[in-house]
């Protein structure tokens, strides 16, 4: 358990006012990371020190997850799609085997169900062995990550550098999915990313390509630029909203893309602190109550910090506001639950 994770009176009041009356009875979280401490022993302190998100905590086992889910969402039934934390130093093969064991023993009963998982892959893995595990474990698909090649967030590398064609071919043969965290500073608006995404869809038409974090669009400037270049081509992908809080981003995606191709994602355990996010000139700033190294220079007063609720509550409120404004409770239930359920049913996992 993260030592700072604690539900306060402010959290209870915020949940009851803004979330509980509108939150569906079932939730589907399509983007979170289950990674046991024993599989992270080779993650260096240097990696942690240069990554604000990792400083917040990147280890979470299934028992921790159950506590977080119950604390956050109460008596809701939650199904999740999990993958290991795909960063250098994590024993991905061990983490993948652990997820397979969880999938094997999940009965589907109870408040929390680890419904599906994606196999974390790196280019140095054997594609045939990964495909065998994919099928034997009935994984939804693969979870590659640029950091496994570059060691740097937003690095200027190609998508095929961390997602080689050999892995896409196995997904295409088996009609499975891949969740892609885009590289490059331009995020989804990068012309190279756009070209490579469209090439992937053309070469591997039976792979369901899920683009994480709305294409790393945390501000509308990025997605608007991508839309100008892609237009309707963007509608051929699926998107999760993990780590996105900006209500304008949710509204843009719901108004421009097929609403059944948008999934809820929490990105646990990275965002379990109390805080909010502000946006300006295409960038964002996180504000937080907890004392992290990256938050030391923030101007937030103690009074402001005490007013903060769970960051994931801020995300959920923004998502509920947008879905209810556009399509009412029906749309909220789609984005938070039934889109994922239907997607998994179609894939056959």
Short mmCIF file of the C-alpha atoms (twelve columns), coordinates in Angstrom:
data_MODEL
# 
_entry.id   MODEL 
# 
loop_
_atom_site.group_PDB 
_atom_site.id 
_atom_site.type_symbol 
_atom_site.label_atom_id 
_atom_site.label_alt_id 
_atom_site.label_comp_id 
_atom_site.label_asym_id 
_atom_site.label_seq_id 
_atom_site.Cartn_x 
_atom_site.Cartn_y 
_atom_site.Cartn_z 
_atom_site.pdbx_PDB_model_num 
ATOM 1   C CA . UNK A 1   0.000   0.000   0.000   1 
ATOM 2   C CA . UNK A 2   1.143   3.518   -0.714  1 
ATOM 3   C CA . UNK A 3   1.839   5.150   2.669   1 
ATOM 4   C CA . UNK A 4   0.112   8.404   1.745   1 
ATOM 5   C CA . UNK A 5   -3.128  6.844   0.441   1 
ATOM 6   C CA . UNK A 6   -5.826  7.956   2.866   1 
ATOM 7   C CA . UNK A 7   -9.466  8.917   2.389   1 
ATOM 8   C CA . UNK A 8   -10.363 12.203  4.066   1 
ATOM 9   C CA . UNK A 9   -13.608 13.939  4.980   1 
ATOM 10  C CA . UNK A 10  -13.053 16.181  1.964   1 
ATOM 11  C CA . UNK A 11  -12.891 13.090  -0.277  1 
ATOM 12  C CA . UNK A 12  -16.109 11.697  1.186   1 
ATOM 13  C CA . UNK A 13  -17.961 14.984  0.668   1 
ATOM 14  C CA . UNK A 14  -16.649 15.382  -2.894  1 
ATOM 15  C CA . UNK A 15  -17.614 11.816  -3.789  1 
ATOM 16  C CA . UNK A 16  -21.129 12.177  -2.414  1 
ATOM 17  C CA . UNK A 17  -21.745 15.519  -4.139  1 
ATOM 18  C CA . UNK A 18  -20.206 15.034  -7.571  1 
ATOM 19  C CA . UNK A 19  -19.661 11.341  -8.222  1 
ATOM 20  C CA . UNK A 20  -21.801 8.888   -6.302  1 
ATOM 21  C CA . UNK A 21  -25.206 9.985   -7.694  1 
ATOM 22  C CA . UNK A 22  -23.964 9.675   -11.286 1 
ATOM 23  C CA . UNK A 23  -21.501 6.801   -11.175 1 
ATOM 24  C CA . UNK A 24  -22.715 3.556   -12.832 1 
ATOM 25  C CA . UNK A 25  -23.095 0.439   -10.727 1 
ATOM 26  C CA . UNK A 26  -20.388 -1.303  -12.824 1 
ATOM 27  C CA . UNK A 27  -17.037 0.130   -13.884 1 
ATOM 28  C CA . UNK A 28  -14.525 -1.117  -16.431 1 
ATOM 29  C CA . UNK A 29  -10.993 0.215   -15.995 1 
ATOM 30  C CA . UNK A 30  -9.023  -0.497  -19.170 1 
ATOM 31  C CA . UNK A 31  -5.660  0.936   -18.124 1 
ATOM 32  C CA . UNK A 32  -3.855  0.148   -14.882 1 
ATOM 33  C CA . UNK A 33  -0.622  -1.532  -13.820 1 
ATOM 34  C CA . UNK A 34  -0.226  -4.560  -11.569 1 
ATOM 35  C CA . UNK A 35  3.440   -4.900  -10.668 1 
ATOM 36  C CA . UNK A 36  4.614   -6.640  -7.508  1 
ATOM 37  C CA . UNK A 37  7.584   -5.256  -5.572  1 
ATOM 38  C CA . UNK A 38  9.506   -8.491  -6.222  1 
ATOM 39  C CA . UNK A 39  9.424   -7.728  -9.951  1 
ATOM 40  C CA . UNK A 40  10.841  -4.205  -9.571  1 
ATOM 41  C CA . UNK A 41  14.052  -4.825  -7.653  1 
ATOM 42  C CA . UNK A 42  16.182  -3.749  -10.622 1 
ATOM 43  C CA . UNK A 43  14.427  -0.413  -11.165 1 
ATOM 44  C CA . UNK A 44  17.109  2.135   -10.371 1 
ATOM 45  C CA . UNK A 45  16.740  5.087   -8.066  1 
ATOM 46  C CA . UNK A 46  17.979  7.233   -10.945 1 
ATOM 47  C CA . UNK A 47  14.923  6.214   -12.986 1 
ATOM 48  C CA . UNK A 48  12.621  7.112   -10.128 1 
ATOM 49  C CA . UNK A 49  14.295  10.443  -9.440  1 
ATOM 50  C CA . UNK A 50  13.824  11.692  -13.003 1 
ATOM 51  C CA . UNK A 51  10.182  10.637  -13.367 1 
ATOM 52  C CA . UNK A 52  7.576   12.515  -11.328 1 
ATOM 53  C CA . UNK A 53  4.962   9.805   -11.832 1 
ATOM 54  C CA . UNK A 54  7.235   7.026   -10.574 1 
ATOM 55  C CA . UNK A 55  8.007   9.116   -7.497  1 
ATOM 56  C CA . UNK A 56  4.300   8.879   -6.644  1 
ATOM 57  C CA . UNK A 57  4.503   5.087   -6.576  1 
ATOM 58  C CA . UNK A 58  4.621   2.466   -9.322  1 
ATOM 59  C CA . UNK A 59  4.276   -0.823  -7.425  1 
ATOM 60  C CA . UNK A 60  0.830   -2.351  -6.895  1 
ATOM 61  C CA . UNK A 61  -0.270  -5.929  -6.416  1 
ATOM 62  C CA . UNK A 62  -3.794  -7.243  -6.695  1 
ATOM 63  C CA . UNK A 63  -4.418  -6.943  -2.943  1 
ATOM 64  C CA . UNK A 64  -3.461  -3.277  -2.991  1 
ATOM 65  C CA . UNK A 65  -5.682  -2.772  -6.018  1 
ATOM 66  C CA . UNK A 66  -8.691  -4.230  -4.217  1 
ATOM 67  C CA . UNK A 67  -8.207  -1.786  -1.338  1 
ATOM 68  C CA . UNK A 68  -7.800  1.198   -3.668  1 
ATOM 69  C CA . UNK A 69  -10.899 0.287   -5.660  1 
ATOM 70  C CA . UNK A 70  -13.081 -0.219  -2.598  1 
ATOM 71  C CA . UNK A 71  -11.836 3.005   -1.028  1 
ATOM 72  C CA . UNK A 72  -12.417 5.040   -4.161  1 
ATOM 73  C CA . UNK A 73  -15.606 3.570   -5.597  1 
ATOM 74  C CA . UNK A 74  -17.362 1.946   -2.666  1 
ATOM 75  C CA . UNK A 75  -19.606 -0.982  -3.483  1 
ATOM 76  C CA . UNK A 76  -19.313 -0.699  -7.277  1 
ATOM 77  C CA . UNK A 77  -18.348 -3.807  -9.213  1 
ATOM 78  C CA . UNK A 78  -15.097 -3.105  -11.050 1 
ATOM 79  C CA . UNK A 79  -13.541 -5.096  -13.893 1 
ATOM 80  C CA . UNK A 80  -10.039 -4.206  -14.993 1 
ATOM 81  C CA . UNK A 81  -7.646  -4.695  -17.885 1 
ATOM 82  C CA . UNK A 82  -4.174  -4.829  -16.358 1 
ATOM 83  C CA . UNK A 83  -0.615  -4.765  -17.591 1 
ATOM 84  C CA . UNK A 84  2.758   -4.691  -15.865 1 
ATOM 85  C CA . UNK A 85  4.552   -1.398  -15.399 1 
ATOM 86  C CA . UNK A 86  6.437   -1.451  -18.727 1 
ATOM 87  C CA . UNK A 87  9.666   0.267   -17.709 1 
ATOM 88  C CA . UNK A 88  13.316  -0.683  -17.649 1 
ATOM 89  C CA . UNK A 89  14.305  -2.747  -14.649 1 
ATOM 90  C CA . UNK A 90  10.944  -4.492  -14.248 1 
ATOM 91  C CA . UNK A 91  11.077  -8.265  -14.697 1 
ATOM 92  C CA . UNK A 92  8.456   -8.308  -17.426 1 
ATOM 93  C CA . UNK A 93  8.424   -12.065 -17.903 1 
ATOM 94  C CA . UNK A 94  7.770   -12.650 -14.209 1 
ATOM 95  C CA . UNK A 95  5.147   -9.896  -14.144 1 
ATOM 96  C CA . UNK A 96  3.445   -11.374 -17.197 1 
ATOM 97  C CA . UNK A 97  3.359   -14.821 -15.603 1 
ATOM 98  C CA . UNK A 98  1.793   -13.324 -12.489 1 
ATOM 99  C CA . UNK A 99  -0.960  -11.734 -14.555 1 
ATOM 100 C CA . UNK A 100 -1.583  -15.059 -16.298 1 
ATOM 101 C CA . UNK A 101 -1.982  -16.711 -12.886 1 
ATOM 102 C CA . UNK A 102 -4.443  -14.022 -11.859 1 
ATOM 103 C CA . UNK A 103 -6.465  -14.539 -15.027 1 
ATOM 104 C CA . UNK A 104 -6.440  -18.311 -14.495 1 
ATOM 105 C CA . UNK A 105 -7.905  -18.073 -11.007 1 
ATOM 106 C CA . UNK A 106 -10.363 -15.202 -11.407 1 
ATOM 107 C CA . UNK A 107 -13.889 -16.577 -11.113 1 
ATOM 108 C CA . UNK A 108 -15.694 -13.409 -12.109 1 
ATOM 109 C CA . UNK A 109 -17.421 -13.192 -8.741  1 
ATOM 110 C CA . UNK A 110 -16.866 -10.479 -6.180  1 
ATOM 111 C CA . UNK A 111 -16.439 -6.730  -6.276  1 
ATOM 112 C CA . UNK A 112 -13.129 -6.634  -8.177  1 
ATOM 113 C CA . UNK A 113 -12.405 -8.771  -11.203 1 
ATOM 114 C CA . UNK A 114 -9.144  -8.783  -13.134 1 
ATOM 115 C CA . UNK A 115 -11.051 -9.423  -16.323 1 
ATOM 116 C CA . UNK A 116 -8.271  -9.190  -18.900 1 
ATOM 117 C CA . UNK A 117 -4.599  -8.347  -19.187 1 
ATOM 118 C CA . UNK A 118 -2.102  -7.299  -21.813 1 
ATOM 119 C CA . UNK A 119 1.284   -8.920  -22.114 1 
ATOM 120 C CA . UNK A 120 4.120   -6.440  -21.613 1 
ATOM 121 C CA . UNK A 121 6.600   -6.875  -24.464 1 
ATOM 122 C CA . UNK A 122 9.974   -5.502  -25.461 1 
ATOM 123 C CA . UNK A 123 11.734  -5.910  -28.822 1 
ATOM 124 C CA . UNK A 124 14.317  -8.294  -27.377 1 
ATOM 125 C CA . UNK A 125 11.636  -10.841 -26.487 1 
ATOM 126 C CA . UNK A 126 10.971  -13.830 -28.709 1 
ATOM 127 C CA . UNK A 127 7.799   -13.118 -30.749 1 
ATOM 128 C CA . UNK A 128 6.888   -16.817 -30.980 1 
ATOM 129 C CA . UNK A 129 7.189   -17.291 -27.221 1 
ATOM 130 C CA . UNK A 130 5.098   -14.169 -26.638 1 
ATOM 131 C CA . UNK A 131 2.424   -15.426 -29.008 1 
ATOM 132 C CA . UNK A 132 2.331   -18.752 -27.194 1 
ATOM 133 C CA . UNK A 133 1.845   -16.930 -23.877 1 
ATOM 134 C CA . UNK A 134 -0.720  -14.614 -25.472 1 
ATOM 135 C CA . UNK A 135 -2.898  -17.563 -26.458 1 
ATOM 136 C CA . UNK A 136 -2.233  -19.824 -23.480 1 
ATOM 137 C CA . UNK A 137 -3.053  -17.033 -21.062 1 
ATOM 138 C CA . UNK A 138 -5.897  -15.649 -23.175 1 
ATOM 139 C CA . UNK A 139 -4.432  -12.151 -22.952 1 
ATOM 140 C CA . UNK A 140 -6.261  -9.322  -24.655 1 
ATOM 141 C CA . UNK A 141 -3.075  -8.378  -26.485 1 
ATOM 142 C CA . UNK A 142 0.277   -6.681  -26.042 1 
ATOM 143 C CA . UNK A 143 1.454   -3.641  -24.130 1 
ATOM 144 C CA . UNK A 144 4.685   -2.209  -25.594 1 
ATOM 145 C CA . UNK A 145 6.299   0.965   -24.275 1 
ATOM 146 C CA . UNK A 146 8.882   3.404   -25.687 1 
ATOM 147 C CA . UNK A 147 10.824  3.531   -22.400 1 
ATOM 148 C CA . UNK A 148 11.883  -0.087  -22.862 1 
ATOM 149 C CA . UNK A 149 13.934  1.021   -25.877 1 
ATOM 150 C CA . UNK A 150 14.799  4.636   -25.190 1 
ATOM 151 C CA . UNK A 151 14.806  4.944   -21.403 1 
ATOM 152 C CA . UNK A 152 13.284  8.395   -21.902 1 
ATOM 153 C CA . UNK A 153 9.718   9.648   -21.883 1 
ATOM 154 C CA . UNK A 154 8.585   11.214  -25.144 1 
ATOM 155 C CA . UNK A 155 11.760  10.061  -26.906 1 
ATOM 156 C CA . UNK A 156 12.121  10.696  -30.627 1 
ATOM 157 C CA . UNK A 157 11.875  7.075   -31.714 1 
ATOM 158 C CA . UNK A 158 9.677   5.231   -34.178 1 
ATOM 159 C CA . UNK A 159 6.695   3.159   -33.110 1 
ATOM 160 C CA . UNK A 160 8.203   0.071   -34.829 1 
ATOM 161 C CA . UNK A 161 11.324  0.528   -32.680 1 
ATOM 162 C CA . UNK A 162 9.388   -0.578  -29.594 1 
ATOM 163 C CA . UNK A 163 6.578   -2.451  -31.389 1 
ATOM 164 C CA . UNK A 164 8.232   -4.524  -34.145 1 
ATOM 165 C CA . UNK A 165 6.157   -5.934  -36.974 1 
ATOM 166 C CA . UNK A 166 6.703   -9.501  -35.767 1 
ATOM 167 C CA . UNK A 167 4.550   -8.777  -32.708 1 
ATOM 168 C CA . UNK A 168 1.893   -7.000  -34.756 1 
ATOM 169 C CA . UNK A 169 1.716   -9.996  -37.096 1 
ATOM 170 C CA . UNK A 170 0.873   -12.304 -34.202 1 
ATOM 171 C CA . UNK A 171 -1.831  -9.920  -33.001 1 
ATOM 172 C CA . UNK A 172 -3.202  -9.700  -36.516 1 
ATOM 173 C CA . UNK A 173 -3.298  -13.496 -36.869 1 
ATOM 174 C CA . UNK A 174 -5.205  -13.813 -33.630 1 
ATOM 175 C CA . UNK A 175 -7.318  -10.665 -33.947 1 
ATOM 176 C CA . UNK A 176 -6.145  -9.242  -30.620 1 
ATOM 177 C CA . UNK A 177 -5.406  -5.735  -29.353 1 
ATOM 178 C CA . UNK A 178 -2.459  -3.497  -28.548 1 
ATOM 179 C CA . UNK A 179 -2.341  -0.458  -26.271 1 
ATOM 180 C CA . UNK A 180 0.188   2.079   -27.529 1 
ATOM 181 C CA . UNK A 181 1.759   4.900   -25.529 1 
ATOM 182 C CA . UNK A 182 2.964   7.240   -28.262 1 
ATOM 183 C CA . UNK A 183 6.557   8.498   -28.446 1 
ATOM 184 C CA . UNK A 184 7.904   11.868  -29.622 1 
ATOM 185 C CA . UNK A 185 7.382   15.344  -28.221 1 
ATOM 186 C CA . UNK A 186 4.528   16.003  -30.639 1 
ATOM 187 C CA . UNK A 187 2.446   13.170  -29.175 1 
ATOM 188 C CA . UNK A 188 -0.502  12.169  -31.390 1 
ATOM 189 C CA . UNK A 189 -0.074  15.366  -33.422 1 
ATOM 190 C CA . UNK A 190 3.435   14.336  -34.521 1 
ATOM 191 C CA . UNK A 191 3.360   13.830  -38.321 1 
ATOM 192 C CA . UNK A 192 5.624   10.786  -37.903 1 
ATOM 193 C CA . UNK A 193 3.325   9.252   -35.295 1 
ATOM 194 C CA . UNK A 194 0.295   9.873   -37.503 1 
ATOM 195 C CA . UNK A 195 1.982   8.272   -40.506 1 
ATOM 196 C CA . UNK A 196 3.157   5.246   -38.519 1 
ATOM 197 C CA . UNK A 197 -0.232  4.713   -36.867 1 
ATOM 198 C CA . UNK A 198 -2.007  4.760   -40.221 1 
ATOM 199 C CA . UNK A 199 0.600   2.382   -41.655 1 
ATOM 200 C CA . UNK A 200 0.054   -0.027  -38.774 1 
ATOM 201 C CA . UNK A 201 -3.687  -0.028  -39.337 1 
ATOM 202 C CA . UNK A 202 -3.231  -0.621  -43.052 1 
ATOM 203 C CA . UNK A 203 -0.684  -3.425  -42.649 1 
ATOM 204 C CA . UNK A 204 -2.466  -5.129  -39.747 1 
ATOM 205 C CA . UNK A 205 -6.193  -4.511  -40.227 1 
ATOM 206 C CA . UNK A 206 -7.312  -7.152  -37.697 1 
ATOM 207 C CA . UNK A 207 -5.443  -5.613  -34.766 1 
ATOM 208 C CA . UNK A 208 -7.507  -3.388  -32.492 1 
ATOM 209 C CA . UNK A 209 -5.210  -0.453  -31.803 1 
ATOM 210 C CA . UNK A 210 -5.931  1.328   -28.521 1 
ATOM 211 C CA . UNK A 211 -4.148  4.662   -28.145 1 
ATOM 212 C CA . UNK A 212 -3.401  5.375   -24.486 1 
ATOM 213 C CA . UNK A 213 -4.028  8.709   -22.770 1 
ATOM 214 C CA . UNK A 214 -6.002  10.065  -25.751 1 
ATOM 215 C CA . UNK A 215 -2.679  9.979   -27.617 1 
ATOM 216 C CA . UNK A 216 -0.945  11.739  -24.704 1 
ATOM 217 C CA . UNK A 217 -3.328  14.637  -25.294 1 
ATOM 218 C CA . UNK A 218 -3.691  16.172  -21.872 1 
ATOM 219 C CA . UNK A 219 -4.499  19.551  -23.459 1 
ATOM 220 C CA . UNK A 220 -6.816  20.258  -26.369 1 
ATOM 221 C CA . UNK A 221 -4.099  21.950  -28.442 1 
ATOM 222 C CA . UNK A 222 -2.523  18.561  -29.150 1 
ATOM 223 C CA . UNK A 223 -5.672  16.708  -30.170 1 
ATOM 224 C CA . UNK A 224 -6.945  19.625  -32.248 1 
ATOM 225 C CA . UNK A 225 -3.704  19.646  -34.211 1 
ATOM 226 C CA . UNK A 226 -3.932  15.876  -34.709 1 
ATOM 227 C CA . UNK A 227 -7.544  16.127  -35.832 1 
ATOM 228 C CA . UNK A 228 -6.628  18.699  -38.479 1 
ATOM 229 C CA . UNK A 229 -4.178  16.199  -39.935 1 
ATOM 230 C CA . UNK A 230 -6.084  12.937  -39.419 1 
ATOM 231 C CA . UNK A 231 -9.754  13.868  -39.576 1 
ATOM 232 C CA . UNK A 232 -11.909 10.787  -39.958 1 
ATOM 233 C CA . UNK A 233 -8.830  8.542   -39.985 1 
ATOM 234 C CA . UNK A 234 -8.737  9.054   -36.230 1 
ATOM 235 C CA . UNK A 235 -12.083 7.260   -35.957 1 
ATOM 236 C CA . UNK A 236 -10.475 3.928   -36.826 1 
ATOM 237 C CA . UNK A 237 -8.676  3.699   -33.477 1 
ATOM 238 C CA . UNK A 238 -9.800  3.157   -29.901 1 
ATOM 239 C CA . UNK A 239 -8.722  5.510   -27.097 1 
ATOM 240 C CA . UNK A 240 -8.424  5.341   -23.326 1 
ATOM 241 C CA . UNK A 241 -8.555  8.438   -21.134 1 
ATOM 242 C CA . UNK A 242 -5.998  7.324   -18.526 1 
ATOM 243 C CA . UNK A 243 -4.395  10.280  -16.708 1 
ATOM 244 C CA . UNK A 244 -6.542  12.813  -18.599 1 
ATOM 245 C CA . UNK A 245 -8.355  15.286  -16.370 1 
ATOM 246 C CA . UNK A 246 -9.046  18.221  -18.678 1 
ATOM 247 C CA . UNK A 247 -12.847 18.328  -19.214 1 
ATOM 248 C CA . UNK A 248 -12.350 19.999  -22.600 1 
ATOM 249 C CA . UNK A 249 -10.376 16.939  -23.724 1 
ATOM 250 C CA . UNK A 250 -13.176 14.554  -22.783 1 
ATOM 251 C CA . UNK A 251 -15.692 16.750  -24.561 1 
ATOM 252 C CA . UNK A 252 -13.575 16.944  -27.720 1 
ATOM 253 C CA . UNK A 253 -13.176 13.178  -27.930 1 
ATOM 254 C CA . UNK A 254 -16.846 12.481  -27.250 1 
ATOM 255 C CA . UNK A 255 -17.951 14.996  -29.870 1 
ATOM 256 C CA . UNK A 256 -15.502 14.029  -32.623 1 
ATOM 257 C CA . UNK A 257 -14.980 10.266  -32.317 1 
ATOM 258 C CA . UNK A 258 -17.286 7.249   -32.203 1 
ATOM 259 C CA . UNK A 259 -18.403 7.235   -28.602 1 
ATOM 260 C CA . UNK A 260 -18.172 3.450   -28.390 1 
ATOM 261 C CA . UNK A 261 -14.401 3.637   -28.993 1 
ATOM 262 C CA . UNK A 262 -13.580 5.529   -25.794 1 
ATOM 263 C CA . UNK A 263 -12.608 3.677   -22.624 1 
ATOM 264 C CA . UNK A 264 -12.149 4.761   -19.028 1 
ATOM 265 C CA . UNK A 265 -8.693  4.208   -17.531 1 
ATOM 266 C CA . UNK A 266 -7.246  5.173   -14.144 1 
ATOM 267 C CA . UNK A 267 -3.513  4.514   -14.674 1 
ATOM 268 C CA . UNK A 268 -3.273  3.221   -11.098 1 
ATOM 269 C CA . UNK A 269 -1.126  3.329   -9.027  1 
ATOM 270 C CA . UNK A 270 0.462   6.472   -10.483 1 
ATOM 271 C CA . UNK A 271 -2.287  8.952   -9.618  1 
ATOM 272 C CA . UNK A 272 -3.545  7.989   -6.184  1 
ATOM 273 C CA . UNK A 273 -2.560  11.262  -4.505  1 
ATOM 274 C CA . UNK A 274 -4.691  14.312  -3.693  1 
ATOM 275 C CA . UNK A 275 -4.502  17.204  -6.129  1 
ATOM 276 C CA . UNK A 276 -5.664  18.881  -9.286  1 
ATOM 277 C CA . UNK A 277 -4.306  19.973  -12.644 1 
ATOM 278 C CA . UNK A 278 -4.232  23.366  -14.341 1 
ATOM 279 C CA . UNK A 279 -3.665  24.082  -18.025 1 
ATOM 280 C CA . UNK A 280 -2.094  26.981  -19.876 1 
ATOM 281 C CA . UNK A 281 -0.576  27.494  -23.338 1 
ATOM 282 C CA . UNK A 282 -0.587  23.824  -24.243 1 
ATOM 283 C CA . UNK A 283 1.064   22.650  -21.028 1 
ATOM 284 C CA . UNK A 284 -0.223  21.480  -17.672 1 
ATOM 285 C CA . UNK A 285 0.833   21.614  -14.059 1 
ATOM 286 C CA . UNK A 286 -0.036  19.134  -11.329 1 
ATOM 287 C CA . UNK A 287 -0.861  20.508  -7.884  1 
ATOM 288 C CA . UNK A 288 -0.623  18.084  -4.986  1 
ATOM 289 C CA . UNK A 289 -1.115  17.900  -1.240  1 
ATOM 290 C CA . UNK A 290 1.393   15.122  -0.619  1 
ATOM 291 C CA . UNK A 291 5.085   15.942  -0.299  1 
ATOM 292 C CA . UNK A 292 6.879   14.700  -3.400  1 
ATOM 293 C CA . UNK A 293 10.238  15.898  -4.643  1 
ATOM 294 C CA . UNK A 294 8.670   17.327  -7.805  1 
ATOM 295 C CA . UNK A 295 6.062   19.315  -5.854  1 
ATOM 296 C CA . UNK A 296 8.434   21.240  -3.611  1 
ATOM 297 C CA . UNK A 297 8.424   24.426  -5.699  1 
ATOM 298 C CA . UNK A 298 4.687   24.708  -6.257  1 
ATOM 299 C CA . UNK A 299 3.052   27.920  -4.982  1 
ATOM 300 C CA . UNK A 300 0.036   26.154  -3.463  1 
ATOM 301 C CA . UNK A 301 -0.890  27.410  -0.018  1 
ATOM 302 C CA . UNK A 302 -1.667  25.066  2.844   1 
ATOM 303 C CA . UNK A 303 -5.309  26.104  2.585   1 
ATOM 304 C CA . UNK A 304 -5.380  25.144  -1.091  1 
ATOM 305 C CA . UNK A 305 -3.730  21.820  -0.378  1 
ATOM 306 C CA . UNK A 306 -6.340  20.953  2.242   1 
ATOM 307 C CA . UNK A 307 -9.083  21.579  -0.317  1 
ATOM 308 C CA . UNK A 308 -7.722  18.954  -2.713  1 
ATOM 309 C CA . UNK A 309 -9.480  15.658  -3.200  1 
ATOM 310 C CA . UNK A 310 -8.240  12.458  -4.833  1 
ATOM 311 C CA . UNK A 311 -6.812  13.233  -8.259  1 
ATOM 312 C CA . UNK A 312 -8.823  10.287  -9.601  1 
ATOM 313 C CA . UNK A 313 -11.971 11.921  -8.234  1 
ATOM 314 C CA . UNK A 314 -11.118 15.071  -10.203 1 
ATOM 315 C CA . UNK A 315 -10.709 12.944  -13.318 1 
ATOM 316 C CA . UNK A 316 -13.981 11.119  -12.699 1 
ATOM 317 C CA . UNK A 317 -15.899 14.335  -12.095 1 
ATOM 318 C CA . UNK A 318 -14.585 15.805  -15.358 1 
ATOM 319 C CA . UNK A 319 -15.528 12.649  -17.237 1 
ATOM 320 C CA . UNK A 320 -18.992 12.480  -15.685 1 
ATOM 321 C CA . UNK A 321 -19.619 16.174  -16.361 1 
ATOM 322 C CA . UNK A 322 -18.751 15.692  -20.035 1 
ATOM 323 C CA . UNK A 323 -20.653 12.473  -20.606 1 
ATOM 324 C CA . UNK A 324 -23.774 13.716  -18.834 1 
ATOM 325 C CA . UNK A 325 -23.713 17.033  -20.711 1 
ATOM 326 C CA . UNK A 326 -23.446 15.272  -24.072 1 
ATOM 327 C CA . UNK A 327 -25.400 12.050  -23.665 1 
ATOM 328 C CA . UNK A 328 -26.712 11.722  -20.136 1 
ATOM 329 C CA . UNK A 329 -26.424 8.613   -17.990 1 
ATOM 330 C CA . UNK A 330 -26.519 6.332   -21.024 1 
ATOM 331 C CA . UNK A 331 -23.285 7.792   -22.374 1 
ATOM 332 C CA . UNK A 332 -21.660 7.713   -18.935 1 
ATOM 333 C CA . UNK A 333 -22.436 4.001   -18.667 1 
ATOM 334 C CA . UNK A 334 -20.981 3.388   -22.131 1 
ATOM 335 C CA . UNK A 335 -17.674 5.116   -21.465 1 
ATOM 336 C CA . UNK A 336 -17.303 3.801   -17.920 1 
ATOM 337 C CA . UNK A 337 -18.470 0.260   -18.501 1 
ATOM 338 C CA . UNK A 338 -20.258 -1.132  -21.526 1 
ATOM 339 C CA . UNK A 339 -17.834 0.053   -24.226 1 
ATOM 340 C CA . UNK A 340 -15.128 -2.092  -22.648 1 
ATOM 341 C CA . UNK A 341 -17.472 -5.018  -22.030 1 
ATOM 342 C CA . UNK A 342 -18.597 -5.039  -25.662 1 
ATOM 343 C CA . UNK A 343 -15.047 -4.635  -26.923 1 
ATOM 344 C CA . UNK A 344 -13.777 -7.600  -24.908 1 
ATOM 345 C CA . UNK A 345 -16.722 -9.690  -26.050 1 
ATOM 346 C CA . UNK A 346 -15.945 -8.886  -29.690 1 
ATOM 347 C CA . UNK A 347 -12.274 -9.756  -29.262 1 
ATOM 348 C CA . UNK A 348 -13.336 -13.004 -27.606 1 
ATOM 349 C CA . UNK A 349 -11.401 -12.867 -24.338 1 
# 
